[in-house]
């Protein structure tokens, strides 16, 4: 097991890392790794944001453990042509935590997304939010959201949208003088890069 203590404001994740113990407010960047199999252990009173961009047909396994008074946001974009599995497990073990997952992907193959949010009993004031959007071009997507909520004092939301490129959106863009192919490209670019608009350096790197 490769375990690393993260005490940096900016951290670039590399292949081969399996456990990150984070004890400082941190932004983490993941750019087209061969494998993403990581457990994030978030200390109390820590804010973490992860930006994950993936154009490879590789599987991802993410586990997040939060204790108390922490904020964790995971922004994930993918475009795949083959089989792809993304597994995400959020464990809220204490009070006053926020976990936000946003996924925006394009499937030209077979995308399987499994999201498991677990809010332990005897905790309070936790917030869990899952927002998943997948554009199916020549492929398909299967999303399995699970929320295990064992307490009343919690806010938990889940939103999923799976769709092909909408003809009315294409028509609108073409009415502005844009060709059909360019309209489809613009829509796909919105899915691929939209989550990273506020991260200029990372946006340059992935483009």
C-alpha positions as a Markdown table, in Angstrom:
| # | Residue | x | y | z |
|---|---|---|---|---|
| 1 | Unk | 0.0 | 0.0 | 0.0 |
| 2 | Unk | 1.4 | 3.4 | -1.1 |
| 3 | Unk | 0.3 | 6.0 | 1.6 |
| 4 | Unk | 1.2 | 9.7 | 1.4 |
| 5 | Unk | 0.6 | 12.6 | 3.7 |
| 6 | Unk | -0.6 | 15.6 | 1.8 |
| 7 | Unk | 0.5 | 18.9 | 3.3 |
| 8 | Unk | 0.3 | 21.1 | 0.2 |
| 9 | Unk | -2.1 | 23.7 | -1.2 |
| 10 | Unk | -1.7 | 22.2 | -4.7 |
| 11 | Unk | -1.1 | 18.5 | -5.3 |
| 12 | Unk | -0.9 | 16.6 | -8.6 |
| 13 | Unk | -1.9 | 13.0 | -8.3 |
| 14 | Unk | 0.4 | 10.4 | -9.9 |
| 15 | Unk | 0.0 | 6.7 | -10.8 |
| 16 | Unk | 0.6 | 4.3 | -8.0 |
| 17 | Unk | -0.8 | 6.2 | -5.1 |
| 18 | Unk | -3.5 | 4.4 | -3.1 |
| 19 | Unk | -4.0 | 6.4 | 0.1 |
| 20 | Unk | -3.9 | 10.2 | 0.7 |
| 21 | Unk | -4.0 | 11.5 | 4.2 |
| 22 | Unk | -4.9 | 15.1 | 3.9 |
| 23 | Unk | -4.3 | 17.6 | 6.7 |
| 24 | Unk | -4.3 | 20.9 | 4.9 |
| 25 | Unk | -6.7 | 22.7 | 2.6 |
| 26 | Unk | -5.8 | 21.3 | -0.8 |
| 27 | Unk | -6.6 | 21.3 | -4.5 |
| 28 | Unk | -5.8 | 18.0 | -6.2 |
| 29 | Unk | -5.4 | 17.6 | -10.0 |
| 30 | Unk | -5.7 | 14.3 | -11.8 |
| 31 | Unk | -4.9 | 14.4 | -15.6 |
| 32 | Unk | -5.3 | 11.3 | -17.7 |
| 33 | Unk | -3.8 | 8.7 | -15.4 |
| 34 | Unk | -3.6 | 5.1 | -16.4 |
| 35 | Unk | -5.3 | 4.0 | -13.1 |
| 36 | Unk | -7.1 | 6.0 | -10.4 |
| 37 | Unk | -7.5 | 3.9 | -7.3 |
| 38 | Unk | -7.4 | 6.2 | -4.4 |
| 39 | Unk | -8.6 | 6.6 | -0.8 |
| 40 | Unk | -8.9 | 10.1 | 0.5 |
| 41 | Unk | -8.7 | 10.5 | 4.3 |
| 42 | Unk | -9.8 | 14.0 | 5.2 |
| 43 | Unk | -8.9 | 15.3 | 8.6 |
| 44 | Unk | -11.2 | 17.6 | 10.7 |
| 45 | Unk | -11.7 | 21.2 | 9.5 |
| 46 | Unk | -10.2 | 20.6 | 6.0 |
| 47 | Unk | -11.4 | 21.7 | 2.6 |
| 48 | Unk | -10.4 | 19.6 | -0.4 |
| 49 | Unk | -11.3 | 20.0 | -4.1 |
| 50 | Unk | -10.3 | 17.4 | -6.7 |
| 51 | Unk | -10.3 | 18.0 | -10.5 |
| 52 | Unk | -10.2 | 14.7 | -12.4 |
| 53 | Unk | -10.0 | 14.6 | -16.3 |
| 54 | Unk | -10.0 | 11.3 | -18.1 |
| 55 | Unk | -9.8 | 10.5 | -21.8 |
| 56 | Unk | -8.6 | 6.9 | -21.2 |
| 57 | Unk | -10.7 | 3.8 | -21.0 |
| 58 | Unk | -9.4 | 3.1 | -17.5 |
| 59 | Unk | -11.4 | 2.3 | -14.4 |
| 60 | Unk | -11.5 | 4.6 | -11.4 |
| 61 | Unk | -12.1 | 3.7 | -7.8 |
| 62 | Unk | -12.5 | 6.5 | -5.3 |
| 63 | Unk | -13.1 | 6.2 | -1.6 |
| 64 | Unk | -13.6 | 9.3 | 0.6 |
| 65 | Unk | -13.5 | 9.2 | 4.4 |
| 66 | Unk | -14.6 | 12.4 | 6.3 |
| 67 | Unk | -14.5 | 12.9 | 10.0 |
| 68 | Unk | -15.9 | 16.3 | 11.2 |
| 69 | Unk | -16.3 | 19.8 | 9.7 |
| 70 | Unk | -14.8 | 19.0 | 6.3 |
| 71 | Unk | -15.7 | 19.9 | 2.8 |
| 72 | Unk | -14.8 | 17.6 | -0.1 |
| 73 | Unk | -15.7 | 18.3 | -3.8 |
| 74 | Unk | -14.9 | 16.0 | -6.6 |
| 75 | Unk | -15.2 | 17.2 | -10.2 |
| 76 | Unk | -14.8 | 14.4 | -12.8 |
| 77 | Unk | -15.0 | 14.6 | -16.6 |
| 78 | Unk | -14.5 | 11.7 | -19.0 |
| 79 | Unk | -14.7 | 10.7 | -22.6 |
| 80 | Unk | -14.4 | 7.0 | -23.4 |
| 81 | Unk | -14.7 | 4.7 | -26.4 |
| 82 | Unk | -14.6 | 1.4 | -24.7 |
| 83 | Unk | -15.7 | 0.0 | -21.3 |
| 84 | Unk | -15.3 | 2.3 | -18.3 |
| 85 | Unk | -16.2 | 1.9 | -14.7 |
| 86 | Unk | -16.2 | 4.7 | -12.1 |
| 87 | Unk | -16.8 | 3.7 | -8.5 |
| 88 | Unk | -17.2 | 6.4 | -5.8 |
| 89 | Unk | -17.8 | 5.8 | -2.1 |
| 90 | Unk | -18.3 | 8.6 | 0.3 |
| 91 | Unk | -18.1 | 7.8 | 4.0 |
| 92 | Unk | -19.3 | 10.5 | 6.4 |
| 93 | Unk | -18.2 | 9.3 | 9.8 |
| 94 | Unk | -18.7 | 12.5 | 11.8 |
| 95 | Unk | -20.7 | 15.8 | 11.9 |
| 96 | Unk | -20.9 | 18.9 | 9.8 |
| 97 | Unk | -19.4 | 17.5 | 6.6 |
| 98 | Unk | -20.1 | 18.4 | 3.0 |
| 99 | Unk | -19.5 | 16.0 | 0.1 |
| 100 | Unk | -20.1 | 17.2 | -3.5 |
| 101 | Unk | -19.7 | 15.0 | -6.5 |
| 102 | Unk | -20.1 | 16.4 | -10.0 |
| 103 | Unk | -19.6 | 14.2 | -13.1 |
| 104 | Unk | -19.9 | 15.3 | -16.7 |
| 105 | Unk | -19.0 | 12.6 | -19.3 |
| 106 | Unk | -19.3 | 11.5 | -22.9 |
| 107 | Unk | -19.8 | 7.9 | -23.7 |
| 108 | Unk | -18.9 | 6.4 | -27.1 |
| 109 | Unk | -18.6 | 3.0 | -25.4 |
| 110 | Unk | -20.0 | 1.5 | -22.2 |
| 111 | Unk | -19.9 | 3.7 | -19.1 |
| 112 | Unk | -20.8 | 2.3 | -15.7 |
| 113 | Unk | -20.9 | 4.7 | -12.8 |
| 114 | Unk | -21.5 | 3.5 | -9.3 |
| 115 | Unk | -21.9 | 6.1 | -6.5 |
| 116 | Unk | -22.4 | 5.1 | -2.9 |
| 117 | Unk | -23.0 | 7.8 | -0.3 |
| 118 | Unk | -22.9 | 6.6 | 3.3 |
| 119 | Unk | -23.9 | 8.8 | 6.2 |
| 120 | Unk | -23.3 | 7.0 | 9.5 |
| 121 | Unk | -25.7 | 6.9 | 12.4 |
| 122 | Unk | -25.4 | 9.2 | 15.4 |
| 123 | Unk | -24.0 | 12.0 | 13.1 |
| 124 | Unk | -25.6 | 15.3 | 12.3 |
| 125 | Unk | -25.6 | 18.2 | 9.9 |
| 126 | Unk | -24.0 | 16.4 | 7.0 |
| 127 | Unk | -24.6 | 17.4 | 3.3 |
| 128 | Unk | -24.3 | 15.0 | 0.4 |
| 129 | Unk | -24.9 | 16.1 | -3.2 |
| 130 | Unk | -24.5 | 14.0 | -6.4 |
| 131 | Unk | -24.9 | 15.5 | -9.8 |
| 132 | Unk | -24.1 | 13.2 | -12.8 |
| 133 | Unk | -24.6 | 14.0 | -16.5 |
| 134 | Unk | -23.6 | 11.7 | -19.3 |
| 135 | Unk | -23.9 | 12.4 | -23.0 |
| 136 | Unk | -24.2 | 9.2 | -25.0 |
| 137 | Unk | -23.0 | 9.7 | -28.6 |
| 138 | Unk | -22.5 | 6.2 | -30.0 |
| 139 | Unk | -22.5 | 4.5 | -26.6 |
| 140 | Unk | -24.5 | 3.9 | -23.5 |
| 141 | Unk | -24.3 | 4.7 | -19.8 |
| 142 | Unk | -25.5 | 3.0 | -16.7 |
| 143 | Unk | -25.6 | 5.0 | -13.4 |
| 144 | Unk | -26.3 | 3.3 | -10.1 |
| 145 | Unk | -26.7 | 5.8 | -7.3 |
| 146 | Unk | -27.0 | 4.5 | -3.7 |
| 147 | Unk | -27.5 | 6.5 | -0.6 |
| 148 | Unk | -27.3 | 4.9 | 2.8 |
| 149 | Unk | -28.7 | 7.4 | 5.2 |
| 150 | Unk | -28.9 | 6.3 | 8.8 |
| 151 | Unk | -29.8 | 9.5 | 10.5 |
| 152 | Unk | -32.5 | 12.2 | 10.2 |
| 153 | Unk | -30.3 | 15.3 | 10.4 |
| 154 | Unk | -28.9 | 15.2 | 6.9 |
| 155 | Unk | -29.4 | 16.8 | 3.5 |
| 156 | Unk | -28.9 | 14.4 | 0.6 |
| 157 | Unk | -29.5 | 15.1 | -3.1 |
| 158 | Unk | -29.0 | 13.1 | -6.2 |
| 159 | Unk | -29.5 | 14.2 | -9.8 |
| 160 | Unk | -28.8 | 12.1 | -12.9 |
| 161 | Unk | -29.2 | 12.9 | -16.6 |
| 162 | Unk | -28.4 | 10.5 | -19.5 |
| 163 | Unk | -29.1 | 11.8 | -23.0 |
| 164 | Unk | -28.0 | 12.0 | -26.5 |
| 165 | Unk | -27.2 | 15.2 | -28.3 |
| 166 | Unk | -30.5 | 17.1 | -28.3 |
| 167 | Unk | -31.7 | 18.1 | -31.8 |
| 168 | Unk | -33.4 | 21.3 | -30.5 |
| 169 | Unk | -30.0 | 22.5 | -29.1 |
| 170 | Unk | -28.3 | 21.6 | -32.4 |
| 171 | Unk | -31.0 | 23.5 | -34.3 |
| 172 | Unk | -30.6 | 26.5 | -32.1 |
| 173 | Unk | -26.9 | 26.6 | -32.7 |
| 174 | Unk | -27.3 | 26.1 | -36.4 |
| 175 | Unk | -29.7 | 29.0 | -36.5 |
| 176 | Unk | -26.8 | 31.2 | -35.4 |
| 177 | Unk | -24.8 | 30.2 | -38.5 |
| 178 | Unk | -22.9 | 27.3 | -36.9 |
| 179 | Unk | -22.6 | 24.0 | -38.9 |
| 180 | Unk | -24.1 | 20.8 | -37.5 |
| 181 | Unk | -20.7 | 19.3 | -36.9 |
| 182 | Unk | -19.4 | 22.4 | -35.1 |
| 183 | Unk | -22.6 | 22.5 | -33.0 |
| 184 | Unk | -22.1 | 18.9 | -31.8 |
| 185 | Unk | -18.5 | 19.7 | -31.0 |
| 186 | Unk | -19.4 | 22.7 | -29.0 |
| 187 | Unk | -22.0 | 20.7 | -27.0 |
| 188 | Unk | -19.4 | 18.0 | -26.3 |
| 189 | Unk | -16.8 | 20.6 | -25.3 |
| 190 | Unk | -19.2 | 21.9 | -22.7 |
| 191 | Unk | -19.4 | 18.4 | -21.2 |
| 192 | Unk | -15.7 | 17.9 | -21.3 |
| 193 | Unk | -14.4 | 21.2 | -20.1 |
| 194 | Unk | -17.3 | 23.0 | -18.4 |
| 195 | Unk | -16.5 | 21.8 | -14.9 |
| 196 | Unk | -13.0 | 23.3 | -15.1 |
| 197 | Unk | -13.8 | 26.8 | -16.4 |
| 198 | Unk | -12.5 | 28.4 | -13.2 |
| 199 | Unk | -9.2 | 26.5 | -13.3 |
| 200 | Unk | -7.4 | 28.2 | -16.1 |
| 201 | Unk | -4.0 | 26.4 | -15.8 |
| 202 | Unk | -5.6 | 23.0 | -15.5 |
| 203 | Unk | -7.9 | 23.8 | -18.5 |
| 204 | Unk | -4.9 | 24.7 | -20.6 |
| 205 | Unk | -3.2 | 21.5 | -19.6 |
| 206 | Unk | -6.1 | 19.2 | -20.5 |
| 207 | Unk | -6.8 | 21.0 | -23.8 |
